[in-house]
Short mmCIF file of C-alpha atoms in Angstrom, two decimals:
data_model
loop_
_atom_site.label_atom_id
_atom_site.label_comp_id
_atom_site.label_asym_id
_atom_site.label_seq_id
_atom_site.Cartn_x
_atom_site.Cartn_y
_atom_site.Cartn_z
CA UNK A 1 -57.12 43.04 -10.04
CA UNK A 2 -56.17 46.69 -9.59
CA UNK A 3 -52.70 48.10 -10.31
CA UNK A 4 -51.84 48.58 -6.61
CA UNK A 5 -52.56 44.96 -5.79
CA UNK A 6 -50.61 43.75 -8.86
CA UNK A 7 -47.64 45.94 -7.91
CA UNK A 8 -47.52 44.54 -4.36
CA UNK A 9 -47.95 40.97 -5.67
CA UNK A 10 -45.06 41.24 -8.13
CA UNK A 11 -42.90 43.02 -5.60
CA UNK A 12 -43.51 40.30 -2.99
CA UNK A 13 -42.76 37.55 -5.51
CA UNK A 14 -39.50 39.16 -6.54
CA UNK A 15 -38.38 39.70 -2.93
CA UNK A 16 -39.18 36.07 -2.12
CA UNK A 17 -37.23 34.85 -5.14
CA UNK A 18 -34.22 36.97 -4.26
CA UNK A 19 -34.30 35.70 -0.68
CA UNK A 20 -34.46 32.09 -1.90
CA UNK A 21 -31.52 32.62 -4.23
CA UNK A 22 -29.54 34.31 -1.44
CA UNK A 23 -30.13 31.39 0.93
CA UNK A 24 -29.30 28.80 -1.73
CA UNK A 25 -26.15 30.60 -2.85
CA UNK A 26 -24.91 30.70 0.71
CA UNK A 27 -24.83 26.89 0.89
CA UNK A 28 -24.39 25.93 -2.77
CA UNK A 29 -21.76 27.00 -5.33
CA UNK A 30 -24.37 28.69 -7.55
CA UNK A 31 -25.25 32.04 -9.04
CA UNK A 32 -28.42 33.11 -10.83
CA UNK A 33 -29.47 34.65 -14.11
CA UNK A 34 -32.76 36.03 -15.40
CA UNK A 35 -34.41 34.21 -18.29
CA UNK A 36 -37.82 34.57 -20.02
CA UNK A 37 -39.08 31.83 -17.70
CA UNK A 38 -37.80 33.43 -14.50
CA UNK A 39 -34.66 33.07 -12.35
CA UNK A 40 -32.36 30.15 -13.18
CA UNK A 41 -29.66 28.88 -10.77
CA UNK A 42 -26.24 28.50 -12.37
CA UNK A 43 -23.30 26.63 -10.78
CA UNK A 44 -20.21 28.73 -10.07
CA UNK A 45 -18.00 25.63 -9.66
CA UNK A 46 -15.73 25.95 -12.69
CA UNK A 47 -12.69 24.19 -11.22
CA UNK A 48 -11.80 20.91 -12.90
CA UNK A 49 -11.12 17.92 -10.65
CA UNK A 50 -7.53 16.79 -10.20
CA UNK A 51 -5.90 13.39 -9.83
CA UNK A 52 -4.21 13.48 -6.42
CA UNK A 53 -2.47 10.13 -6.76
CA UNK A 54 -2.05 7.29 -9.25
CA UNK A 55 -0.84 3.81 -8.37
CA UNK A 56 -0.48 0.37 -9.92
CA UNK A 57 -2.08 -1.92 -7.35
CA UNK A 58 -1.86 -5.31 -9.12
CA UNK A 59 -1.06 -6.91 -12.47
CA UNK A 60 -4.41 -5.74 -13.85
CA UNK A 61 -5.59 -2.97 -11.52
CA UNK A 62 -4.86 0.75 -11.26
CA UNK A 63 -6.10 3.17 -8.61
CA UNK A 64 -6.74 6.90 -8.93
CA UNK A 65 -7.52 9.18 -6.01
CA UNK A 66 -9.21 12.40 -7.15
CA UNK A 67 -9.72 15.72 -5.41
CA UNK A 68 -13.52 15.22 -5.31
CA UNK A 69 -16.17 12.66 -6.28
CA UNK A 70 -15.97 12.02 -10.01
CA UNK A 71 -17.20 9.86 -12.85
CA UNK A 72 -15.01 8.39 -15.57
CA UNK A 73 -16.44 8.76 -19.04
CA UNK A 74 -13.79 6.57 -20.63
CA UNK A 75 -10.64 4.78 -19.55
CA UNK A 76 -8.13 2.86 -21.61
CA UNK A 77 -4.65 1.34 -21.50
CA UNK A 78 -2.82 1.31 -24.82
CA UNK A 79 -6.21 2.12 -26.41
CA UNK A 80 -7.88 -0.96 -24.89
CA UNK A 81 -11.01 -0.14 -22.89
CA UNK A 82 -10.98 -0.67 -19.13
CA UNK A 83 -13.80 -1.01 -16.61
CA UNK A 84 -14.06 1.32 -13.60
CA UNK A 85 -15.63 1.22 -10.15
CA UNK A 86 -15.74 3.72 -7.32
CA UNK A 87 -15.20 3.69 -3.55
CA UNK A 88 -15.23 6.17 -0.73
CA UNK A 89 -17.64 8.93 -1.67
CA UNK A 90 -16.68 8.58 -5.30
CA UNK A 91 -13.25 10.16 -5.27
CA UNK A 92 -11.40 6.80 -5.38
CA UNK A 93 -11.48 5.12 -8.78
CA UNK A 94 -10.47 1.51 -9.38
CA UNK A 95 -9.54 0.77 -13.00
CA UNK A 96 -9.54 -2.87 -14.10
CA UNK A 97 -7.39 -3.63 -17.12
CA UNK A 98 -8.56 -6.05 -19.83
CA UNK A 99 -5.47 -8.25 -19.30
CA UNK A 100 -2.56 -8.65 -16.90
CA UNK A 101 0.49 -6.44 -17.44
CA UNK A 102 4.03 -7.70 -17.95
CA UNK A 103 6.56 -6.85 -15.25
CA UNK A 104 8.52 -3.72 -16.18
CA UNK A 105 6.83 -3.17 -19.55
CA UNK A 106 5.74 0.43 -20.24
CA UNK A 107 2.04 1.12 -20.82
CA UNK A 108 0.00 4.27 -21.50
CA UNK A 109 -3.11 5.09 -19.46
CA UNK A 110 -5.81 7.55 -20.56
CA UNK A 111 -9.11 8.64 -19.01
CA UNK A 112 -11.66 11.44 -19.08
CA UNK A 113 -12.76 12.64 -15.63
CA UNK A 114 -15.86 14.72 -14.77
CA UNK A 115 -17.18 16.10 -11.47
CA UNK A 116 -20.77 16.74 -10.43
CA UNK A 117 -20.74 20.28 -11.84
CA UNK A 118 -19.75 19.05 -15.29
CA UNK A 119 -16.13 20.17 -15.12
CA UNK A 120 -13.86 17.76 -16.99
CA UNK A 121 -10.24 16.68 -16.98
CA UNK A 122 -8.32 14.68 -19.55
CA UNK A 123 -5.69 12.64 -17.75
CA UNK A 124 -2.95 10.45 -19.22
CA UNK A 125 0.35 9.01 -18.03
CA UNK A 126 2.74 6.13 -18.65
CA UNK A 127 3.16 3.36 -16.09
CA UNK A 128 5.12 0.13 -15.74
CA UNK A 129 3.80 -3.39 -15.39
CA UNK A 130 3.31 -4.55 -11.79
CA UNK A 131 5.88 -6.72 -10.01
CA UNK A 132 3.79 -9.28 -8.14
CA UNK A 133 6.82 -11.12 -6.74
CA UNK A 134 9.66 -8.72 -5.95
CA UNK A 135 12.93 -10.33 -4.92
CA UNK A 136 14.04 -9.68 -1.35
CA UNK A 137 17.59 -8.33 -1.24
CA UNK A 138 20.04 -7.29 1.48
CA UNK A 139 22.98 -4.91 1.33
CA UNK A 140 26.13 -6.92 2.04
CA UNK A 141 29.37 -5.11 1.07
CA UNK A 142 30.42 -1.62 -0.06
CA UNK A 143 33.64 -0.24 -1.52
CA UNK A 144 33.57 3.53 -1.13
CA UNK A 145 37.23 4.25 -1.86
CA UNK A 146 38.85 4.19 -5.26
CA UNK A 147 42.20 5.43 -6.53
CA UNK A 148 43.47 7.64 -9.32
CA UNK A 149 43.47 4.46 -11.40
CA UNK A 150 39.88 3.29 -10.91
CA UNK A 151 40.63 0.19 -13.02
CA UNK A 152 42.24 -1.20 -9.90
CA UNK A 153 39.66 -0.30 -7.25
CA UNK A 154 36.27 0.53 -8.84
CA UNK A 155 33.50 1.37 -6.37
CA UNK A 156 30.73 -1.15 -5.86
CA UNK A 157 27.71 -2.11 -3.75
CA UNK A 158 27.14 -5.82 -3.27
CA UNK A 159 23.75 -7.35 -2.42
CA UNK A 160 22.58 -10.79 -1.36
CA UNK A 161 19.30 -12.36 -2.54
CA UNK A 162 17.24 -13.68 0.38
CA UNK A 163 14.15 -14.70 -1.60
CA UNK A 164 13.72 -15.37 -5.31
CA UNK A 165 11.73 -12.95 -7.45
CA UNK A 166 11.95 -10.07 -9.90
CA UNK A 167 14.19 -7.03 -9.45
CA UNK A 168 11.78 -4.57 -11.06
CA UNK A 169 10.91 -1.63 -8.78
CA UNK A 170 14.04 -2.02 -6.63
CA UNK A 171 16.70 0.69 -6.54
CA UNK A 172 19.80 1.89 -4.70
CA UNK A 173 19.87 5.46 -3.40
CA UNK A 174 22.69 7.26 -1.61
CA UNK A 175 22.08 10.30 0.54
CA UNK A 176 25.07 12.13 -0.93
CA UNK A 177 24.11 11.29 -4.51
CA UNK A 178 20.37 11.84 -4.09
CA UNK A 179 17.67 10.93 -6.58
CA UNK A 180 19.81 12.06 -9.53
CA UNK A 181 22.22 9.15 -8.94
CA UNK A 182 19.66 6.46 -8.15
CA UNK A 183 20.45 3.05 -9.60
CA UNK A 184 17.25 1.29 -10.75
CA UNK A 185 17.31 -2.45 -11.34
CA UNK A 186 16.06 -3.99 -14.56
CA UNK A 187 13.12 -6.38 -14.76
CA UNK A 188 14.69 -9.81 -14.38
CA UNK A 189 14.36 -12.89 -12.20
CA UNK A 190 16.97 -13.74 -9.56
CA UNK A 191 17.31 -16.73 -7.24
CA UNK A 192 17.68 -16.95 -3.48
CA UNK A 193 21.35 -17.30 -2.50
CA UNK A 194 22.71 -15.22 -5.40
CA UNK A 195 25.16 -12.38 -4.96
CA UNK A 196 24.65 -9.24 -7.06
CA UNK A 197 27.41 -6.67 -7.50
CA UNK A 198 26.45 -3.22 -8.75
CA UNK A 199 29.69 -1.66 -10.00
CA UNK A 200 29.55 2.14 -9.74
CA UNK A 201 32.54 2.45 -12.08
CA UNK A 202 33.29 0.79 -15.43
CA UNK A 203 36.99 -0.03 -15.86
CA UNK A 204 38.57 0.39 -19.25
CA UNK A 205 39.90 -3.16 -19.32
CA UNK A 206 37.67 -6.21 -19.50
CA UNK A 207 34.03 -6.56 -20.49
CA UNK A 208 31.54 -4.56 -18.40
CA UNK A 209 28.39 -6.48 -19.37
CA UNK A 210 25.13 -6.55 -17.40
CA UNK A 211 24.44 -10.20 -16.64
CA UNK A 212 20.66 -10.35 -17.06
CA UNK A 213 20.35 -14.03 -17.98
CA UNK A 214 21.64 -17.37 -16.73
CA UNK A 215 25.21 -16.84 -17.97
CA UNK A 216 27.14 -15.19 -15.14
CA UNK A 217 30.49 -15.39 -16.93
CA UNK A 218 29.87 -12.53 -19.38
CA UNK A 219 31.53 -9.83 -17.28
CA UNK A 220 35.31 -10.04 -17.19
CA UNK A 221 36.24 -6.60 -15.83
CA UNK A 222 37.82 -5.97 -12.43
CA UNK A 223 35.86 -7.51 -9.50
CA UNK A 224 33.67 -9.67 -11.75
CA UNK A 225 33.05 -13.16 -10.46
CA UNK A 226 31.74 -16.04 -12.56
CA UNK A 227 29.43 -17.19 -9.76
CA UNK A 228 27.86 -13.77 -9.09
CA UNK A 229 25.63 -11.45 -11.11
CA UNK A 230 27.28 -8.21 -12.23
CA UNK A 231 25.70 -4.89 -13.22
CA UNK A 232 27.65 -1.85 -14.41
CA UNK A 233 27.21 1.91 -14.33
CA UNK A 234 28.94 3.70 -17.22
CA UNK A 235 30.97 6.03 -15.08
CA UNK A 236 34.60 6.86 -14.32
CA UNK A 237 34.11 9.44 -11.55
CA UNK A 238 33.70 8.60 -7.87
CA UNK A 239 30.05 8.22 -6.77
CA UNK A 240 30.36 6.83 -3.23
CA UNK A 241 31.81 8.44 -0.12
CA UNK A 242 33.20 7.22 3.19
CA UNK A 243 30.38 8.90 5.16
CA UNK A 244 26.86 8.31 3.84
CA UNK A 245 23.50 6.58 4.15
CA UNK A 246 22.59 4.01 1.49
CA UNK A 247 19.01 2.88 1.02
CA UNK A 248 17.76 -0.16 -0.85
CA UNK A 249 14.31 0.89 -2.00
CA UNK A 250 11.35 -1.19 -3.22
CA UNK A 251 8.05 -0.43 -4.96
CA UNK A 252 9.68 2.26 -7.09
CA UNK A 253 11.16 4.16 -4.12
CA UNK A 254 8.05 3.91 -1.95
CA UNK A 255 9.41 1.44 0.65
CA UNK A 256 12.79 1.10 2.36
CA UNK A 257 13.85 -2.57 2.06
CA UNK A 258 17.29 -2.25 3.67
CA UNK A 259 19.75 0.44 4.73
CA UNK A 260 23.18 1.16 6.13
CA UNK A 261 24.57 4.35 7.67
CA UNK A 262 28.34 4.79 8.01
CA UNK A 263 30.85 7.52 8.78
CA UNK A 264 34.59 8.00 9.06
CA UNK A 265 34.46 11.38 10.79
CA UNK A 266 32.97 12.92 13.90
CA UNK A 267 31.16 15.57 11.91
CA UNK A 268 27.39 15.53 12.34
CA UNK A 269 25.15 14.57 9.42
CA UNK A 270 23.85 17.30 7.18
CA UNK A 271 20.07 17.68 7.18
CA UNK A 272 19.91 15.88 3.83
CA UNK A 273 21.88 12.83 5.00
CA UNK A 274 19.92 12.75 8.26
CA UNK A 275 16.62 12.72 6.34
CA UNK A 276 17.71 9.51 4.60
CA UNK A 277 18.61 7.94 7.95
CA UNK A 278 15.20 8.99 9.28
CA UNK A 279 13.47 7.12 6.44
CA UNK A 280 15.30 3.93 7.36
CA UNK A 281 14.66 4.46 11.07
CA UNK A 282 10.93 4.97 10.47
CA UNK A 283 10.90 1.72 8.47
CA UNK A 284 12.28 -0.14 11.52
CA UNK A 285 15.68 -0.85 9.92
CA UNK A 286 18.25 1.55 11.44
CA UNK A 287 17.46 0.90 15.10
CA UNK A 288 20.30 2.76 16.83
CA UNK A 289 19.14 6.22 15.78
CA UNK A 290 19.65 8.80 13.06
CA UNK A 291 22.68 10.76 14.26
CA UNK A 292 26.24 10.36 12.98
CA UNK A 293 27.18 8.71 16.29
CA UNK A 294 24.69 5.92 15.53
CA UNK A 295 26.37 5.04 12.23
CA UNK A 296 28.77 2.17 11.55
CA UNK A 297 32.43 3.18 11.43
CA UNK A 298 34.07 3.29 8.01
CA UNK A 299 37.34 4.60 9.38
CA UNK A 300 40.20 2.90 7.56
CA UNK A 301 38.27 2.07 4.39
CA UNK A 302 40.46 1.86 1.27
CA UNK A 303 40.25 0.27 -2.13
CA UNK A 304 41.37 -2.99 -0.52
CA UNK A 305 39.46 -2.66 2.76
CA UNK A 306 35.67 -2.54 2.41
CA UNK A 307 32.63 -2.02 4.62
CA UNK A 308 31.10 -5.48 5.10
CA UNK A 309 28.01 -6.86 6.83
CA UNK A 310 29.18 -9.26 9.52
CA UNK A 311 25.88 -11.04 10.24
CA UNK A 312 25.18 -11.96 6.61
CA UNK A 313 25.78 -15.69 7.12
CA UNK A 314 23.50 -15.74 10.15
CA UNK A 315 20.70 -13.90 8.35
CA UNK A 316 21.07 -16.16 5.31
CA UNK A 317 20.64 -19.22 7.52
CA UNK A 318 17.48 -17.70 9.01
CA UNK A 319 15.77 -16.35 5.92
CA UNK A 320 17.30 -17.49 2.62
CA UNK A 321 14.51 -19.02 0.53
CA UNK A 322 12.01 -18.50 3.35
CA UNK A 323 8.54 -17.08 2.87
CA UNK A 324 8.67 -15.64 6.40
CA UNK A 325 11.21 -12.85 5.91
CA UNK A 326 10.13 -9.92 8.12
CA UNK A 327 9.20 -6.62 6.48
CA UNK A 328 12.14 -4.97 8.25
CA UNK A 329 15.38 -6.65 9.33
CA UNK A 330 16.93 -4.44 12.03
CA UNK A 331 20.45 -3.11 11.45
CA UNK A 332 22.73 -1.93 14.26
CA UNK A 333 25.96 0.05 13.95
CA UNK A 334 27.96 -3.06 14.94
CA UNK A 335 26.53 -5.19 12.11
CA UNK A 336 28.86 -3.49 9.61
CA UNK A 337 32.67 -3.30 9.94
CA UNK A 338 35.71 -2.55 7.82
CA UNK A 339 37.40 -5.80 6.75
CA UNK A 340 40.95 -6.25 5.54
CA UNK A 341 40.07 -7.65 2.13
CA UNK A 342 37.26 -6.98 -0.33
CA UNK A 343 35.23 -9.96 -1.54
CA UNK A 344 32.84 -8.66 -4.23
CA UNK A 345 30.37 -11.32 -5.38
CA UNK A 346 31.04 -13.78 -2.56
CA UNK A 347 30.72 -14.27 1.19
CA UNK A 348 32.17 -11.45 3.24
CA UNK A 349 35.47 -11.60 5.03
CA UNK A 350 35.31 -11.76 8.82
CA UNK A 351 38.88 -10.53 9.22
CA UNK A 352 37.96 -7.16 10.74
CA UNK A 353 40.29 -4.19 10.41
CA UNK A 354 40.73 -2.02 13.50
CA UNK A 355 41.68 1.55 12.68
CA UNK A 356 44.16 3.35 14.90
CA UNK A 357 42.96 6.85 15.74
#
């Protein structure tokens, strides 16, 4: 083999190799490097996968959605090993826990994630035990107005239990207060037909005790009732307003369970308040619309006169204790009215107050 032939042979081989690498690199995330054995392809994918979402899907199952197909090298809850399986193209990971979780109890999840290029991610986060049987509640009465002496007229939101279950994962959110003033219920069992009063103020006189067990006589402060369950927020400042949207949320603020929109003015909603009304409208609850004109009137509300749901008895007769409660119970602006006397912890007054404009 003469030198000219060898030169052309090597030159052709190198050109072919470069062309191959160029074509491959145009469709694959790779680069190349020269080694003693020739050209070696090297992946340029150095971005670690991410966990897009994490959810607790049952008492013993978690679900992770990742940014790309992955494998889980190890997964554990409170240092107990879990088993994993994959769906989709490998980006959805189902984690099966060794035992069922307790409702509301805090656990710690850990896993090591790797993608096809060998990039890894260590992921950990706390989560709460799954509520397999959430109680179904309805908003029933609201006192938005207090006085300089809040011992006399403390604000409250009353709820009625349609179906028995656990309160974990349920919360009350007001548009004016936002997420910073969300009230989250504790993990405890309640029974269909119960009234629950969430007191947004704690008076100085009487015992403001959360009634989490069977004894409903523990609370003795203003508006406590021995036949209703009382919860208290340690607060002396006003939290509720006469014009607002209140949402009862479930599944840790993922689902709107009930809602009410009310206003005492002709001023249009702010964009923030309207966004809360839109959530309830999209859930099929606020059916009249999302503008201020579609809200129930709270004109004339005082510490004595409260905003009360007028079809509560009818809805109780239809659904209390039933397994067929619809996902969304529609609410119209006429379902809520100002009544002449507050009845926290019991059936609402039907003595409607008519405000003079």
